[in-house]
Amino acid sequence: MTSNTPIDLSADELAERDELAELSEAGEAGEAGTRALIAEQLDERLEDFDDDDLDDDDESGDIELIVLDMAGTTVADDGVVERAFELAAERSGIATGEAFDRALQYVRDTMGQSKIEVFRVLADGDEDAAQRANSAFEGAYAELVASEGVAEIPGAADVIRELRGAGASVVLTTGFSPETRTAIIDALGWHDLADAVLSPADAGRGRPHPDMPLTALLRTGASAVDAMVVVGDTVSDVASGVNAGAGFVVGVLSGAHDRDALEEAGADAVIDSITELPALLGLRGE
């Protein structure tokens, strides 16, 4: 996990931090500028890799990094996202009457994506309405977690330990905000389970963009995208792995989308549950 130890910054890094702060304070335009700058910086850092590191013909073929989605892949959903959306729609008024069913279907179709981006679409460009709805959603989800608890997909924690024990780094990713993500991690007691846990806010853009897997690669020091495996239960999860150039992309059937949808999105393999992943990757003698 990332250390909280203070880091000495160079003059250039301090100037860059100040520039990001100024963009953040500039309101809506500043927020868009910050996201664009983060994405640009990510591209620049990736260019620092040698061409040989990104060669599809990597000789070792070793798996160095496994990026796992949370809700629906390692964390049981049990309809909590949909119920939280229903409460958010009621409290914020973002989708009422006949529009509610269409909005709910859109939420289902975009499972795995950044929730604020979903609400921006539903709000038809009204940023204030999108922010209100997103805040209502985050609050409703936290209430449901507090009142009903949250559970792992059976065997998920053991699989993560097994993958790390085999020498791979494991990073958990989610479309939730850092606050909701933390509530889930706290409820499960997963604080030291993975090498890192990422939300779109940590990477620049959410799924289906490649930012979270590529940020995971940079943070863990994996040598090449070919050495990365991306796993998830939604079309957006799979598309994010494909867009990142992951060496292997796996769909799981424990969450939102079915086999046909995952394969059409580009999954190299589809399994019933995360518990089948170590054997699929050849990390067990089965």
Coordinates of C-alpha atoms in Angstrom, one line a residue:
M1 CA 0.0 0.0 0.0
T2 CA 1.1 3.6 -0.5
S3 CA 3.1 5.1 2.4
N4 CA 2.0 8.3 4.1
T5 CA 5.6 9.3 4.7
P6 CA 6.2 12.9 3.5
I7 CA 8.1 13.1 0.2
D8 CA 10.6 15.9 -0.6
L9 CA 9.6 17.6 -3.8
S10 CA 11.9 19.2 -6.3
A11 CA 11.3 22.8 -7.4
D12 CA 9.7 21.6 -10.7
E13 CA 7.4 19.2 -8.8
L14 CA 6.4 22.0 -6.4
A15 CA 5.6 24.2 -9.4
E16 CA 3.6 21.4 -11.0
R17 CA 1.6 20.9 -7.8
D18 CA 0.8 24.6 -7.5
E19 CA -0.4 24.5 -11.1
L20 CA -2.7 21.6 -10.4
A21 CA -4.0 23.5 -7.3
E22 CA -4.8 26.6 -9.4
L23 CA -6.6 24.5 -12.0
S24 CA -8.6 22.8 -9.2
E25 CA -9.7 26.2 -7.9
A26 CA -10.9 27.4 -11.3
G27 CA -14.2 25.6 -11.0
E28 CA -15.8 23.4 -13.6
A29 CA -13.3 24.4 -16.3
G30 CA -10.5 23.8 -13.9
E31 CA -11.7 20.4 -13.0
A32 CA -11.7 19.4 -16.7
G33 CA -8.3 20.9 -17.1
T34 CA -6.9 18.9 -14.2
R35 CA -8.3 15.6 -15.6
A36 CA -6.8 16.4 -19.0
L37 CA -3.4 17.3 -17.4
I38 CA -3.4 14.0 -15.4
A39 CA -4.1 12.1 -18.5
E40 CA -1.3 14.0 -20.4
Q41 CA 1.2 13.3 -17.6
L42 CA 0.3 9.6 -17.6
D43 CA 1.0 9.5 -21.4
E44 CA 4.3 11.2 -20.8
R45 CA 5.3 8.8 -18.1
L46 CA 4.5 5.8 -20.3
E47 CA 6.7 7.1 -23.0
D48 CA 9.6 6.7 -20.5
F49 CA 9.3 2.9 -20.9
D50 CA 11.8 1.5 -23.4
D51 CA 10.3 0.2 -26.6
D52 CA 11.6 -3.3 -25.6
D53 CA 9.5 -3.1 -22.4
L54 CA 6.3 -2.7 -24.5
D55 CA 7.2 -5.3 -27.0
D56 CA 4.5 -7.9 -27.5
D57 CA 7.1 -10.6 -27.8
D58 CA 8.4 -10.2 -24.3
E59 CA 10.5 -13.3 -23.7
S60 CA 9.7 -13.9 -20.1
G61 CA 5.9 -14.0 -20.3
D62 CA 5.8 -13.6 -16.5
I63 CA 2.7 -12.2 -14.9
E64 CA 3.8 -9.2 -12.8
L65 CA 0.5 -7.4 -12.1
I66 CA -3.1 -8.4 -11.8
V67 CA -5.7 -5.6 -11.8
L68 CA -9.0 -6.7 -10.2
D69 CA -12.3 -4.9 -10.2
M70 CA -14.2 -4.6 -6.9
A71 CA -18.0 -4.7 -7.0
G72 CA -19.2 -7.8 -8.8
T73 CA -15.7 -9.3 -9.2
T74 CA -14.1 -9.4 -5.7
V75 CA -16.9 -7.8 -3.7
A76 CA -20.5 -9.0 -3.8
D77 CA -23.0 -6.5 -5.2
D78 CA -26.3 -8.1 -4.5
G79 CA -28.1 -5.2 -6.2
V80 CA -26.7 -2.6 -3.8
V81 CA -25.7 -0.3 -6.7
E82 CA -29.2 -0.3 -8.1
R83 CA -30.8 0.3 -4.8
A84 CA -28.4 3.1 -4.0
F85 CA -29.3 4.7 -7.4
E86 CA -33.0 4.4 -6.6
L87 CA -32.5 6.3 -3.4
A88 CA -30.3 8.8 -5.1
A89 CA -32.9 9.4 -7.8
E90 CA -35.6 9.9 -5.2
R91 CA -33.5 12.3 -3.1
S92 CA -31.9 14.3 -5.9
G93 CA -34.8 14.2 -8.5
I94 CA -32.4 13.4 -11.3
A95 CA -34.6 10.7 -12.8
T96 CA -38.3 10.7 -12.0
G97 CA -41.5 9.3 -13.6
E98 CA -41.0 7.6 -16.9
A99 CA -37.4 8.7 -17.1
F100 CA -36.5 6.6 -14.1
D101 CA -36.7 3.2 -15.9
R102 CA -34.5 4.5 -18.8
A103 CA -32.0 5.9 -16.3
L104 CA -31.8 2.7 -14.3
Q105 CA -31.1 0.7 -17.5
Y106 CA -28.3 3.2 -18.3
V107 CA -26.9 2.6 -14.8
R108 CA -27.0 -1.2 -15.5
D109 CA -25.4 -0.8 -18.9
T110 CA -22.6 1.4 -17.5
M111 CA -21.7 -0.7 -14.5
G112 CA -18.1 -0.3 -13.7
Q113 CA -17.8 3.2 -15.0
S114 CA -17.1 6.3 -12.9
K115 CA -20.3 7.2 -11.1
I116 CA -20.0 10.9 -11.5
E117 CA -19.6 10.4 -15.2
V118 CA -22.7 8.3 -15.3
F119 CA -24.6 11.1 -13.5
R120 CA -23.3 13.7 -15.8
V121 CA -24.9 11.9 -18.7
L122 CA -28.2 11.4 -16.8
A123 CA -28.2 15.1 -15.9
D124 CA -27.8 16.1 -19.6
G125 CA -24.8 18.3 -18.9
D126 CA -26.1 20.0 -15.8
E127 CA -23.0 19.8 -13.6
D128 CA -24.8 20.9 -10.4
A129 CA -27.5 18.3 -10.8
A130 CA -24.9 15.6 -11.6
Q131 CA -22.9 16.5 -8.4
R132 CA -26.1 16.5 -6.3
A133 CA -27.1 13.1 -7.6
N134 CA -23.6 11.7 -7.2
S135 CA -23.5 12.9 -3.6
A136 CA -26.9 11.4 -2.9
F137 CA -25.7 8.1 -4.5
E138 CA -22.5 8.0 -2.4
G139 CA -24.5 8.7 0.7
A140 CA -27.1 6.1 0.0
Y141 CA -24.5 3.5 -0.8
A142 CA -22.7 4.2 2.5
E143 CA -26.0 3.9 4.3
L144 CA -26.6 0.5 2.8
V145 CA -23.1 -0.7 3.6
A146 CA -23.5 0.4 7.2
S147 CA -27.0 -1.1 7.7
E148 CA -26.6 -4.3 5.7
G149 CA -22.8 -4.8 5.6
V150 CA -20.8 -5.9 2.6
A151 CA -19.3 -9.2 1.7
E152 CA -16.6 -10.5 -0.5
I153 CA -17.2 -12.8 -3.5
P154 CA -16.6 -16.2 -1.8
G155 CA -12.9 -16.9 -1.8
A156 CA -11.8 -13.6 -3.2
A157 CA -9.5 -12.6 -0.4
D158 CA -7.8 -16.0 -0.4
V159 CA -7.3 -15.6 -4.2
I160 CA -5.7 -12.2 -3.8
R161 CA -3.3 -13.6 -1.2
E162 CA -2.5 -16.6 -3.5
L163 CA -1.8 -14.3 -6.4
R164 CA 0.5 -12.1 -4.4
G165 CA 2.1 -15.2 -2.9
A166 CA 2.9 -16.4 -6.4
G167 CA 4.9 -13.1 -7.0
A168 CA 2.4 -10.9 -8.7
S169 CA 1.3 -7.4 -7.5
V170 CA -2.4 -7.0 -7.1
V171 CA -4.3 -3.7 -7.5
L172 CA -8.0 -3.3 -6.8
T173 CA -9.9 -0.8 -8.9
T174 CA -13.4 0.6 -8.7
G175 CA -15.7 3.2 -10.3
F176 CA -16.7 4.5 -6.9
S177 CA -15.3 7.6 -5.3
P178 CA -12.4 7.2 -2.8
E179 CA -14.8 7.8 0.1
T180 CA -17.1 5.0 -0.9
R181 CA -14.2 2.8 -1.8
T182 CA -12.7 3.4 1.7
A183 CA -16.1 2.5 3.3
I184 CA -16.0 -0.9 1.5
I185 CA -12.4 -1.6 2.4
D186 CA -13.1 -0.7 6.0
A187 CA -16.2 -2.9 6.2
L188 CA -14.2 -5.9 4.7
G189 CA -11.1 -5.3 6.7
W190 CA -9.0 -5.3 3.4
H191 CA -6.6 -2.6 4.3
D192 CA -3.4 -4.5 3.6
L193 CA -4.8 -7.1 1.3
A194 CA -3.8 -5.6 -2.1
D195 CA -0.7 -3.6 -3.2
A196 CA -3.0 -0.6 -4.0
V197 CA -6.6 0.4 -4.4
L198 CA -7.6 2.9 -7.1
S199 CA -10.6 5.0 -8.0
P200 CA -11.0 7.2 -11.1
A201 CA -10.0 10.2 -9.0
D202 CA -6.5 8.6 -8.5
A203 CA -5.9 8.0 -12.2
G204 CA -7.5 10.8 -14.2
R205 CA -10.4 9.1 -16.0
G206 CA -12.5 6.1 -15.2
R207 CA -13.4 3.1 -17.3
P208 CA -13.6 2.3 -20.2
H209 CA -10.5 4.5 -20.4
P210 CA -7.1 2.8 -19.7
D211 CA -6.1 5.2 -16.9
M212 CA -6.6 2.9 -13.9
P213 CA -4.8 -0.1 -15.2
L214 CA -1.9 2.0 -16.5
T215 CA -1.7 3.9 -13.2
A216 CA -1.6 0.5 -11.4
L217 CA 1.2 -0.5 -13.7
L218 CA 3.2 2.6 -13.0
R219 CA 2.6 2.5 -9.2
T220 CA 3.7 -1.2 -8.9
G221 CA 6.7 -0.9 -11.3
A222 CA 5.5 -3.6 -13.6
S223 CA 7.9 -3.8 -16.6
A224 CA 5.3 -3.9 -19.5
V225 CA 1.7 -3.9 -20.3
D226 CA 2.1 -7.4 -21.6
A227 CA 2.9 -8.5 -18.0
M228 CA -0.5 -7.2 -16.8
V229 CA -3.8 -9.1 -16.4
V230 CA -7.0 -7.1 -16.0
V231 CA -10.1 -8.9 -14.5
G232 CA -13.7 -7.6 -14.2
D233 CA -17.4 -8.4 -14.5
T234 CA -18.5 -5.6 -16.8
V235 CA -18.1 -4.5 -20.4
S236 CA -16.4 -1.4 -19.1
D237 CA -13.9 -3.4 -17.0
V238 CA -12.9 -5.5 -20.0
A239 CA -12.7 -2.5 -22.4
S240 CA -10.4 -0.7 -19.9
G241 CA -8.1 -3.7 -19.9
V242 CA -8.2 -3.9 -23.7
N243 CA -7.6 -0.1 -24.1
A244 CA -4.6 -0.4 -21.7
G245 CA -3.0 -3.1 -23.9
A246 CA -3.1 -5.7 -21.1
G247 CA -1.5 -9.0 -22.0
F248 CA -4.6 -10.9 -20.8
V249 CA -8.1 -9.7 -20.1
V250 CA -10.5 -11.9 -18.1
G251 CA -14.3 -11.5 -17.6
V252 CA -16.1 -13.0 -14.7
L253 CA -19.7 -14.0 -14.5
S254 CA -20.3 -13.1 -10.8
G255 CA -21.5 -9.6 -11.5
A256 CA -23.3 -7.4 -14.0
H257 CA -22.8 -8.7 -17.5
D258 CA -23.1 -12.0 -19.3
R259 CA -20.6 -14.1 -21.2
D260 CA -21.6 -12.8 -24.7
A261 CA -21.3 -9.2 -23.6
L262 CA -17.9 -9.8 -22.0
E263 CA -16.5 -11.7 -25.0
E264 CA -17.8 -9.1 -27.4
A265 CA -16.0 -6.4 -25.4
G266 CA -12.8 -8.2 -25.9
A267 CA -12.2 -10.6 -23.0
D268 CA -9.6 -13.2 -23.8
A269 CA -11.3 -15.6 -21.3
V270 CA -14.5 -15.7 -19.2
I271 CA -14.7 -17.6 -15.9
D272 CA -17.5 -18.1 -13.5
S273 CA -15.8 -16.7 -10.4
I274 CA -12.6 -15.1 -9.3
T275 CA -11.7 -18.4 -7.6
E276 CA -10.9 -19.9 -11.0
L277 CA -8.3 -17.2 -11.8
P278 CA -5.2 -18.8 -10.3
A279 CA -5.7 -22.0 -12.3
L280 CA -6.5 -20.1 -15.4
L281 CA -3.2 -18.2 -15.1
G282 CA -1.3 -21.4 -14.5
L283 CA -0.5 -20.5 -10.9
R284 CA -1.7 -23.8 -9.6
G285 CA -0.8 -27.4 -10.5
E286 CA -4.3 -28.2 -11.7

